[in-house]
DNA sequence: TTTTTTATACAGTTTTTACTGTACAAACTA
DNA sequence: TAGTTTGTACAGTAAAAACTGTATAAAAAA
């Protein structure tokens, strides 16, 4: 097998693995392939470049590059003399992971906490209703306990997101690069 | 509004919020609704119970309860004298989160590391090929550096999953329940 | 200004996924 | 043993999502 072919095959393996795992980011394999392809380009790409490389429509490239940008997996780039929009993959993958976490889970936590607080307030109110039957009150009380539990859970999740966002997670799980392992010991 | 109606409304709000956020678990809203409904039941449910409560086919209930079980969001339960399979939501939501993390990310990390190691080995091999052009060797070298970087990243992710699995994450982000906050201070 | 270039909105099509009903195998009952 | 009950495989259908091509608005060039 020829040299460039081997290089291409080694790249394809990585790209396909990314494509098959990008669902963890809520994205579709073709967006993963796009990301993977960009990863191995040493220059930022235009939408037309992507269309050519992937053989897909420019509209598709536009929408999926936007999805990738929303998750901060790719970012805009600039190159002198190029009028088209340019994109490159964000090069700090640790930060990308944290961004994913922030963007996806922060939003979810907030939505849940809003709903829980609202329902909790309603149930607390209901539990003081003098016209309520004994049976109802019992059910309400059980639900209040359940909601308090999940409220605590989502508050924990919120603090977890904080810990990622403010990089404290790296105290517990430090970044280590190969050289740390390889050097004499 | 009548008492039971109020209770139902408070529950529905939570259930719908879960349904709208369950995509973070790679599940579809109807599975989230199923989970949410089960959460407010104080008894384990059979597939037929779920069919009745949600107005969906038993086949659907079967497949989605399996998906929920695979992520350990629900578990089998037993009740004396009941022949049908019974299911209830796992009551440790912190553990459910950790399980999600383990199941989804561990697998992804492993797949990536396998691919990266294989491609790295091929490229290291290629980089010693005496017939390779200078230009090719340069590209290979760049890719080797890129793969080393993402290898480190996935190894970090692996350690992150470990930290969740062995509960060390709770050292950094402790569980706090309301009583910790409410008591005198 | 007009002309050209570029990104995206939108409508239509293809592909994929979710869901249903039937059929059947495994497990339980009698 | 035969007769029920229960869960799920499978094929078909309905619904949703991905993708394409055309049209257009915004921006840049002339």
Short mmCIF file of C-alpha atoms (C1' of nucleotides) in Angstrom, two decimals:
data_model
loop_
_atom_site.label_atom_id
_atom_site.label_comp_id
_atom_site.label_asym_id
_atom_site.label_seq_id
_atom_site.Cartn_x
_atom_site.Cartn_y
_atom_site.Cartn_z
CA UNK A 1 0.00 0.00 0.00
CA UNK A 2 1.20 3.44 -0.90
CA UNK A 3 2.26 5.94 1.78
CA UNK A 4 -0.51 8.49 1.37
CA UNK A 5 -3.01 5.68 1.27
CA UNK A 6 -1.76 4.43 4.62
CA UNK A 7 -1.99 7.91 6.08
CA UNK A 8 -5.52 8.23 4.76
CA UNK A 9 -6.52 4.90 6.25
CA UNK A 10 -5.13 5.83 9.65
CA UNK A 11 -7.11 9.05 9.54
CA UNK A 12 -10.30 7.38 8.35
CA UNK A 13 -10.26 5.04 11.34
CA UNK A 14 -10.25 7.99 13.73
CA UNK A 15 -12.83 9.93 11.76
CA UNK A 16 -15.21 7.00 11.68
CA UNK A 17 -14.79 6.43 15.42
CA UNK A 18 -15.66 10.05 16.07
CA UNK A 19 -18.67 9.76 13.76
CA UNK A 20 -19.90 6.70 15.64
CA UNK A 21 -19.56 8.36 19.03
CA UNK A 22 -20.70 11.90 18.36
CA UNK A 23 -24.22 10.97 19.42
CA UNK A 24 -22.92 11.62 22.94
CA UNK A 25 -22.89 15.23 21.88
CA UNK A 26 -26.39 14.94 20.50
CA UNK A 27 -25.07 15.09 16.97
CA UNK A 28 -25.52 12.88 13.98
CA UNK A 29 -22.70 10.77 12.47
CA UNK A 30 -22.33 12.98 9.41
CA UNK A 31 -21.60 15.94 11.68
CA UNK A 32 -19.00 13.79 13.40
CA UNK A 33 -17.44 12.93 10.09
CA UNK A 34 -17.32 16.60 9.27
CA UNK A 35 -15.65 17.33 12.57
CA UNK A 36 -13.18 14.48 12.14
CA UNK A 37 -12.30 15.55 8.63
CA UNK A 38 -11.69 19.12 9.85
CA UNK A 39 -9.53 17.80 12.64
CA UNK A 40 -6.98 16.46 10.18
CA UNK A 41 -6.91 19.58 8.04
CA UNK A 42 -4.17 21.92 9.05
CA UNK A 43 -5.98 24.90 7.63
CA UNK A 44 -9.41 26.35 8.38
CA UNK A 45 -12.04 25.34 5.85
CA UNK A 46 -14.87 27.08 4.06
CA UNK A 47 -18.31 25.58 3.57
CA UNK A 48 -17.37 24.93 -0.04
CA UNK A 49 -14.24 23.05 1.04
CA UNK A 50 -16.42 20.84 3.22
CA UNK A 51 -18.93 20.27 0.46
CA UNK A 52 -16.13 19.10 -1.75
CA UNK A 53 -14.40 16.91 0.85
CA UNK A 54 -17.57 15.23 2.07
CA UNK A 55 -19.68 15.24 -1.07
CA UNK A 56 -22.65 16.71 0.72
CA UNK A 57 -24.74 19.77 -0.01
CA UNK A 58 -23.61 23.17 1.12
CA UNK A 59 -26.87 23.56 3.04
CA UNK A 60 -26.01 20.51 5.08
CA UNK A 61 -22.53 21.78 5.75
CA UNK A 62 -23.98 25.07 6.89
CA UNK A 63 -26.45 23.57 9.33
CA UNK A 64 -24.10 21.03 10.82
CA UNK A 65 -21.22 23.46 11.17
CA UNK A 66 -23.63 25.64 13.09
CA UNK A 67 -24.54 22.72 15.35
CA UNK A 68 -20.85 22.05 15.92
CA UNK A 69 -20.28 25.72 16.66
CA UNK A 70 -23.15 25.84 19.13
CA UNK A 71 -21.39 23.13 21.12
CA UNK A 72 -18.12 25.01 20.65
CA UNK A 73 -16.55 22.04 18.94
CA UNK A 74 -15.61 24.23 16.01
CA UNK A 75 -14.96 27.93 15.84
CA UNK A 76 -14.67 30.65 13.25
CA UNK A 77 -11.25 31.38 11.89
CA UNK A 78 -9.79 34.09 9.76
CA UNK A 79 -7.23 34.04 7.04
CA UNK A 80 -6.09 37.07 5.14
CA UNK A 81 -7.63 37.48 1.74
CA UNK A 82 -10.37 34.88 2.25
CA UNK A 83 -13.85 36.29 2.04
CA UNK A 84 -15.77 33.13 2.85
CA UNK A 85 -16.45 32.09 6.41
CA UNK A 86 -13.73 29.83 7.74
CA UNK A 87 -14.04 27.18 10.42
CA UNK A 88 -11.58 25.09 12.38
CA UNK A 89 -11.97 22.60 15.19
CA UNK A 90 -11.40 24.05 18.64
CA UNK A 91 -8.05 22.77 19.68
CA UNK A 92 -8.61 22.42 23.42
CA UNK A 93 -10.58 19.18 23.67
CA UNK A 94 -10.71 19.36 27.45
CA UNK A 95 -12.42 22.70 27.18
CA UNK A 96 -14.75 21.30 24.54
CA UNK A 97 -15.81 18.57 26.92
CA UNK A 98 -16.44 21.12 29.64
CA UNK A 99 -18.40 23.30 27.23
CA UNK A 100 -20.55 20.35 26.26
CA UNK A 101 -21.22 19.68 29.88
CA UNK A 102 -22.04 23.28 30.62
CA UNK A 103 -24.24 23.87 27.64
CA UNK A 104 -26.24 20.67 27.81
CA UNK A 105 -26.55 20.00 31.52
CA UNK A 106 -26.74 23.55 32.84
CA UNK A 107 -29.80 24.14 30.74
CA UNK A 108 -31.40 20.90 31.83
CA UNK A 109 -30.70 21.56 35.50
CA UNK A 110 -32.22 25.01 35.30
CA UNK A 111 -35.37 23.76 33.62
CA UNK A 112 -35.77 21.03 36.19
CA UNK A 113 -35.22 23.30 39.16
CA UNK A 114 -37.78 25.78 37.88
CA UNK A 115 -40.36 23.03 37.48
CA UNK A 116 -39.57 21.42 40.81
CA UNK A 117 -39.79 24.66 42.76
CA UNK A 118 -43.08 25.51 41.15
CA UNK A 119 -44.59 22.11 41.85
CA UNK A 120 -43.19 22.05 45.35
CA UNK A 121 -44.79 25.39 46.12
CA UNK A 122 -48.12 24.18 44.80
CA UNK A 123 -47.97 21.02 46.86
CA UNK A 124 -46.91 22.81 50.03
CA UNK A 125 -49.90 25.06 49.48
CA UNK A 126 -52.17 22.09 48.87
CA UNK A 127 -50.93 20.37 52.01
CA UNK A 128 -52.41 23.20 54.10
CA UNK A 129 -55.79 22.97 52.43
CA UNK A 130 -58.33 22.23 55.18
CA UNK A 131 -60.81 20.74 52.70
CA UNK A 132 -58.35 18.10 51.51
CA UNK A 133 -59.00 14.49 52.38
CA UNK A 134 -56.64 12.55 54.60
CA UNK A 135 -55.80 10.26 51.69
CA UNK A 136 -54.89 13.16 49.42
CA UNK A 137 -52.75 14.78 52.08
CA UNK A 138 -50.80 11.58 52.44
CA UNK A 139 -50.11 11.42 48.72
CA UNK A 140 -49.13 15.07 48.67
CA UNK A 141 -46.72 14.52 51.50
CA UNK A 142 -45.06 11.62 49.69
CA UNK A 143 -44.68 13.72 46.56
CA UNK A 144 -43.24 16.62 48.52
CA UNK A 145 -40.55 14.29 49.85
CA UNK A 146 -39.83 13.00 46.37
CA UNK A 147 -39.54 16.50 44.98
CA UNK A 148 -37.23 17.55 47.79
CA UNK A 149 -35.01 14.62 46.98
CA UNK A 150 -34.73 15.42 43.30
CA UNK A 151 -34.31 19.10 44.10
CA UNK A 152 -31.24 18.17 46.10
CA UNK A 153 -30.09 16.01 43.24
CA UNK A 154 -30.37 18.78 40.65
CA UNK A 155 -28.63 21.20 42.99
CA UNK A 156 -25.81 18.69 43.23
CA UNK A 157 -25.73 18.49 39.45
CA UNK A 158 -25.58 22.26 39.34
CA UNK A 159 -22.56 22.27 41.61
CA UNK A 160 -21.04 19.55 39.47
CA UNK A 161 -21.40 21.73 36.39
CA UNK A 162 -19.82 24.59 38.35
CA UNK A 163 -16.85 22.42 39.18
CA UNK A 164 -16.31 21.70 35.51
CA UNK A 165 -16.85 25.26 34.42
CA UNK A 166 -14.40 26.73 36.89
CA UNK A 167 -11.84 24.04 36.06
CA UNK A 168 -11.73 22.64 39.60
CA UNK A 169 -12.30 19.22 38.10
CA UNK A 170 -8.65 19.30 37.04
CA UNK A 171 -7.60 19.23 40.69
CA UNK A 172 -9.31 15.88 41.07
CA UNK A 173 -8.50 14.58 37.60
CA UNK A 174 -5.36 16.30 36.41
CA UNK A 175 -4.34 16.50 32.81
CA UNK A 176 -1.27 14.39 32.23
CA UNK A 177 0.59 14.27 28.99
CA UNK A 178 2.69 11.41 27.77
CA UNK A 179 5.96 13.02 28.67
CA UNK A 180 4.94 12.79 32.33
CA UNK A 181 4.75 9.05 31.95
CA UNK A 182 7.64 8.41 29.63
CA UNK A 183 10.40 10.19 31.48
CA UNK A 184 12.74 8.12 33.61
CA UNK A 185 11.29 6.69 36.81
CA UNK B 1 -59.51 23.29 41.02
CA UNK B 2 -59.98 20.07 42.88
CA UNK B 3 -57.22 18.65 45.10
CA UNK B 4 -56.33 15.57 43.10
CA UNK B 5 -56.33 17.70 39.99
CA UNK B 6 -53.78 20.02 41.56
CA UNK B 7 -51.64 17.09 42.56
CA UNK B 8 -51.85 15.72 39.04
CA UNK B 9 -50.87 19.05 37.55
CA UNK B 10 -47.84 19.36 39.83
CA UNK B 11 -46.77 15.89 38.78
CA UNK B 12 -47.36 16.51 35.09
CA UNK B 13 -45.04 19.51 35.15
CA UNK B 14 -42.20 17.37 36.44
CA UNK B 15 -42.94 14.50 34.10
CA UNK B 16 -42.97 16.77 31.08
CA UNK B 17 -39.69 18.37 32.12
CA UNK B 18 -38.10 14.96 32.39
CA UNK B 19 -39.52 14.00 29.00
CA UNK B 20 -38.04 17.12 27.42
CA UNK B 21 -34.61 16.52 28.91
CA UNK B 22 -34.20 12.78 28.64
CA UNK B 23 -32.43 13.22 25.30
CA UNK B 24 -29.34 13.80 27.46
CA UNK B 25 -29.62 10.11 28.21
CA UNK B 26 -30.02 9.31 24.54
CA UNK B 27 -33.68 8.50 25.07
CA UNK B 28 -36.81 9.71 23.43
CA UNK B 29 -39.44 11.88 25.19
CA UNK B 30 -41.96 9.07 25.47
CA UNK B 31 -39.43 7.02 27.43
CA UNK B 32 -38.94 10.02 29.67
CA UNK B 33 -42.65 10.30 30.20
CA UNK B 34 -42.73 6.63 31.10
CA UNK B 35 -39.92 7.14 33.59
CA UNK B 36 -41.57 10.22 35.05
CA UNK B 37 -44.89 8.45 35.42
CA UNK B 38 -43.20 5.55 37.19
CA UNK B 39 -41.42 7.99 39.49
CA UNK B 40 -44.69 9.12 41.00
CA UNK B 41 -46.09 5.63 41.44
CA UNK B 42 -45.41 4.24 44.84
CA UNK B 43 -45.63 0.67 43.65
CA UNK B 44 -43.70 -1.20 40.97
CA UNK B 45 -45.56 -1.45 37.68
CA UNK B 46 -46.15 -4.15 35.11
CA UNK B 47 -45.98 -3.57 31.37
CA UNK B 48 -49.75 -3.72 31.31
CA UNK B 49 -49.96 -1.02 33.96
CA UNK B 50 -47.78 1.19 31.82
CA UNK B 51 -49.81 0.48 28.71
CA UNK B 52 -52.88 1.58 30.55
CA UNK B 53 -51.36 4.69 32.17
CA UNK B 54 -49.69 5.94 29.00
CA UNK B 55 -52.05 4.66 26.34
CA UNK B 56 -49.26 3.14 24.32
CA UNK B 57 -48.76 -0.35 23.00
CA UNK B 58 -47.32 -3.03 25.21
CA UNK B 59 -44.56 -3.56 22.68
CA UNK B 60 -43.49 0.05 23.10
CA UNK B 61 -43.54 -0.27 26.84
CA UNK B 62 -41.40 -3.35 26.60
CA UNK B 63 -38.75 -1.81 24.38
CA UNK B 64 -38.52 1.48 26.25
CA UNK B 65 -38.47 -0.13 29.66
CA UNK B 66 -35.55 -2.16 28.38
CA UNK B 67 -33.78 1.00 27.24
CA UNK B 68 -34.39 2.54 30.67
CA UNK B 69 -33.09 -0.62 32.33
CA UNK B 70 -29.95 -0.66 30.18
CA UNK B 71 -29.12 2.77 31.56
CA UNK B 72 -30.07 1.55 35.02
CA UNK B 73 -32.71 4.22 35.35
CA UNK B 74 -35.28 1.58 36.19
CA UNK B 75 -34.84 -1.82 37.74
CA UNK B 76 -36.78 -5.01 38.19
CA UNK B 77 -38.84 -5.36 41.32
CA UNK B 78 -40.69 -8.18 42.95
CA UNK B 79 -43.94 -8.33 44.78
CA UNK B 80 -45.36 -11.47 46.25
CA UNK B 81 -48.05 -13.12 44.18
CA UNK B 82 -47.41 -11.08 41.05
CA UNK B 83 -46.38 -13.16 38.08
CA UNK B 84 -45.74 -10.35 35.62
CA UNK B 85 -42.43 -8.55 35.46
CA UNK B 86 -42.40 -5.53 37.70
CA UNK B 87 -40.36 -2.38 37.27
CA UNK B 88 -39.61 0.63 39.44
CA UNK B 89 -37.37 3.64 39.00
CA UNK B 90 -33.98 3.29 40.66
CA UNK B 91 -34.18 5.46 43.71
CA UNK B 92 -30.58 6.64 43.86
CA UNK B 93 -30.48 9.36 41.24
CA UNK B 94 -26.84 10.18 41.97
CA UNK B 95 -25.95 6.59 41.17
CA UNK B 96 -28.11 6.73 38.05
CA UNK B 97 -26.14 9.71 36.85
CA UNK B 98 -22.89 7.90 37.51
CA UNK B 99 -24.16 4.82 35.73
CA UNK B 100 -25.11 6.89 32.72
CA UNK B 101 -21.67 8.37 32.70
CA UNK B 102 -20.00 5.01 33.01
CA UNK B 103 -22.07 3.22 30.46
CA UNK B 104 -22.04 5.87 27.78
CA UNK B 105 -18.60 7.40 28.10
CA UNK B 106 -16.57 4.37 29.12
CA UNK B 107 -17.59 2.64 25.96
CA UNK B 108 -16.80 5.64 23.82
CA UNK B 109 -13.40 6.14 25.45
CA UNK B 110 -12.47 2.53 24.87
CA UNK B 111 -13.45 2.61 21.23
CA UNK B 112 -11.49 5.79 20.68
CA UNK B 113 -8.38 4.53 22.43
CA UNK B 114 -8.38 1.34 20.40
CA UNK B 115 -8.62 3.30 17.17
CA UNK B 116 -6.03 5.85 18.21
CA UNK B 117 -3.48 3.26 19.27
CA UNK B 118 -3.91 1.36 16.04
CA UNK B 119 -3.56 4.44 13.87
CA UNK B 120 -0.65 5.71 15.94
CA UNK B 121 1.20 2.43 15.48
CA UNK B 122 0.61 2.54 11.74
CA UNK B 123 1.85 6.10 11.49
CA UNK B 124 4.94 5.45 13.64
CA UNK B 125 5.67 2.57 11.30
CA UNK B 126 5.10 4.76 8.26
CA UNK B 127 7.38 7.44 9.63
CA UNK B 128 10.33 5.05 9.43
CA UNK B 129 9.63 4.12 5.81
CA UNK B 130 12.75 5.03 3.81
CA UNK B 131 10.80 5.26 0.55
CA UNK B 132 8.46 7.93 1.93
CA UNK B 133 8.71 11.44 0.54
CA UNK B 134 9.78 14.33 2.73
CA UNK B 135 6.35 15.89 2.28
CA UNK B 136 4.54 12.75 3.41
CA UNK B 137 6.78 12.36 6.45
CA UNK B 138 5.96 15.88 7.51
CA UNK B 139 2.23 15.19 7.33
CA UNK B 140 2.67 11.94 9.20
CA UNK B 141 4.55 13.71 11.93
CA UNK B 142 1.82 16.30 12.33
CA UNK B 143 -0.80 13.57 12.59
CA UNK B 144 1.23 11.66 15.14
CA UNK B 145 1.30 14.74 17.33
CA UNK B 146 -2.44 15.20 16.93
CA UNK B 147 -3.12 11.60 17.83
CA UNK B 148 -0.89 11.81 20.87
CA UNK B 149 -2.85 14.82 22.02
CA UNK B 150 -6.21 13.15 21.70
CA UNK B 151 -4.83 9.98 23.24
CA UNK B 152 -3.98 12.01 26.32
CA UNK B 153 -7.42 13.53 26.23
CA UNK B 154 -9.20 10.18 26.14
CA UNK B 155 -6.98 8.86 28.91
CA UNK B 156 -8.03 11.86 30.95
CA UNK B 157 -11.65 11.08 30.16
CA UNK B 158 -11.04 7.52 31.27
CA UNK B 159 -9.71 8.74 34.61
CA UNK B 160 -12.70 11.03 34.86
CA UNK B 161 -15.05 8.10 34.44
CA UNK B 162 -13.06 6.23 37.09
CA UNK B 163 -13.52 9.10 39.49
CA UNK B 164 -17.26 8.93 39.04
CA UNK B 165 -17.41 5.19 39.24
CA UNK B 166 -15.45 4.95 42.46
CA UNK B 167 -17.48 7.80 43.98
CA UNK B 168 -14.48 10.06 44.47
CA UNK B 169 -16.42 12.78 42.72
CA UNK B 170 -18.39 13.17 45.94
CA UNK B 171 -15.25 14.40 47.67
CA UNK B 172 -15.11 17.31 45.27
CA UNK B 173 -18.87 17.79 44.95
CA UNK B 174 -20.48 16.49 48.09
CA UNK B 175 -24.11 15.57 48.35
CA UNK B 176 -25.94 18.00 50.56
CA UNK B 177 -29.50 17.65 51.59
CA UNK B 178 -31.77 20.44 52.60
CA UNK B 179 -31.49 19.74 56.30
CA UNK B 180 -27.80 20.64 56.07
CA UNK B 181 -28.83 24.07 54.92
CA UNK B 182 -31.90 24.65 57.00
CA UNK B 183 -30.53 23.89 60.41
CA UNK B 184 -29.28 26.73 62.53
CA UNK B 185 -26.06 28.40 61.37
"C1'" DT C 1 -25.01 52.43 -8.09
"C1'" DT C 2 -25.12 47.41 -10.21
"C1'" DT C 3 -23.03 42.91 -10.17
"C1'" DT C 4 -21.19 39.12 -7.91
"C1'" DT C 5 -20.46 36.20 -4.07
"C1'" DT C 6 -21.80 33.83 0.05
"C1'" DA C 7 -24.72 31.88 3.70
"C1'" DT C 8 -29.05 30.34 4.94
"C1'" DA C 9 -34.46 29.98 4.86
"C1'" DC C 10 -37.64 27.12 3.10
"C1'" DA C 11 -40.10 23.45 0.66
"C1'" DG C 12 -39.78 19.00 -0.95
"C1'" DT C 13 -37.67 14.34 -0.79
"C1'" DT C 14 -35.29 10.58 1.17
"C1'" DT C 15 -33.91 8.14 5.01
"C1'" DT C 16 -34.32 6.88 9.64
"C1'" DT C 17 -36.65 6.17 13.82
"C1'" DA C 18 -40.66 5.43 16.73
"C1'" DC C 19 -44.58 2.99 17.29
"C1'" DT C 20 -48.31 -0.66 16.53
"C1'" DG C 21 -50.42 -5.24 15.90
"C1'" DT C 22 -49.73 -9.93 15.12
"C1'" DA C 23 -47.46 -14.09 15.96
"C1'" DC C 24 -44.95 -16.96 18.72
"C1'" DA C 25 -41.80 -18.89 22.29
"C1'" DA C 26 -40.97 -19.33 27.10
"C1'" DA C 27 -42.73 -19.65 31.52
"C1'" DC C 28 -46.23 -20.60 34.53
"C1'" DT C 29 -50.75 -23.03 36.00
"C1'" DA C 30 -53.79 -26.64 36.51
"C1'" DT D 1 -49.69 -33.42 30.06
"C1'" DA D 2 -52.53 -29.34 27.87
"C1'" DG D 3 -54.04 -24.68 28.54
"C1'" DT D 4 -52.90 -19.89 29.93
"C1'" DT D 5 -50.34 -16.02 30.48
"C1'" DT D 6 -46.59 -12.97 29.49
"C1'" DG D 7 -42.76 -10.75 27.05
"C1'" DT D 8 -40.68 -9.83 22.83
"C1'" DA D 9 -39.36 -10.63 17.66
"C1'" DC D 10 -40.76 -9.15 13.54
"C1'" DA D 11 -43.04 -6.82 9.76
"C1'" DG D 12 -45.57 -3.03 8.56
"C1'" DT D 13 -47.00 1.86 9.23
"C1'" DA D 14 -46.74 6.48 10.93
"C1'" DA D 15 -43.94 10.18 12.34
"C1'" DA D 16 -39.72 12.59 12.57
"C1'" DA D 17 -35.31 13.85 11.14
"C1'" DA D 18 -31.67 14.40 7.79
"C1'" DC D 19 -30.53 15.95 3.55
"C1'" DT D 20 -31.00 18.42 -1.08
"C1'" DG D 21 -31.95 22.16 -4.43
"C1'" DT D 22 -33.86 26.50 -5.19
"C1'" DA D 23 -34.62 31.06 -3.89
"C1'" DT D 24 -33.24 34.99 -1.51
"C1'" DA D 25 -31.10 38.29 1.64
"C1'" DA D 26 -26.87 40.20 3.15
"C1'" DA D 27 -22.33 41.46 2.20
"C1'" DA D 28 -18.56 42.48 -0.79
"C1'" DA D 29 -16.69 43.96 -5.19
"C1'" DA D 30 -16.73 46.61 -9.16
#
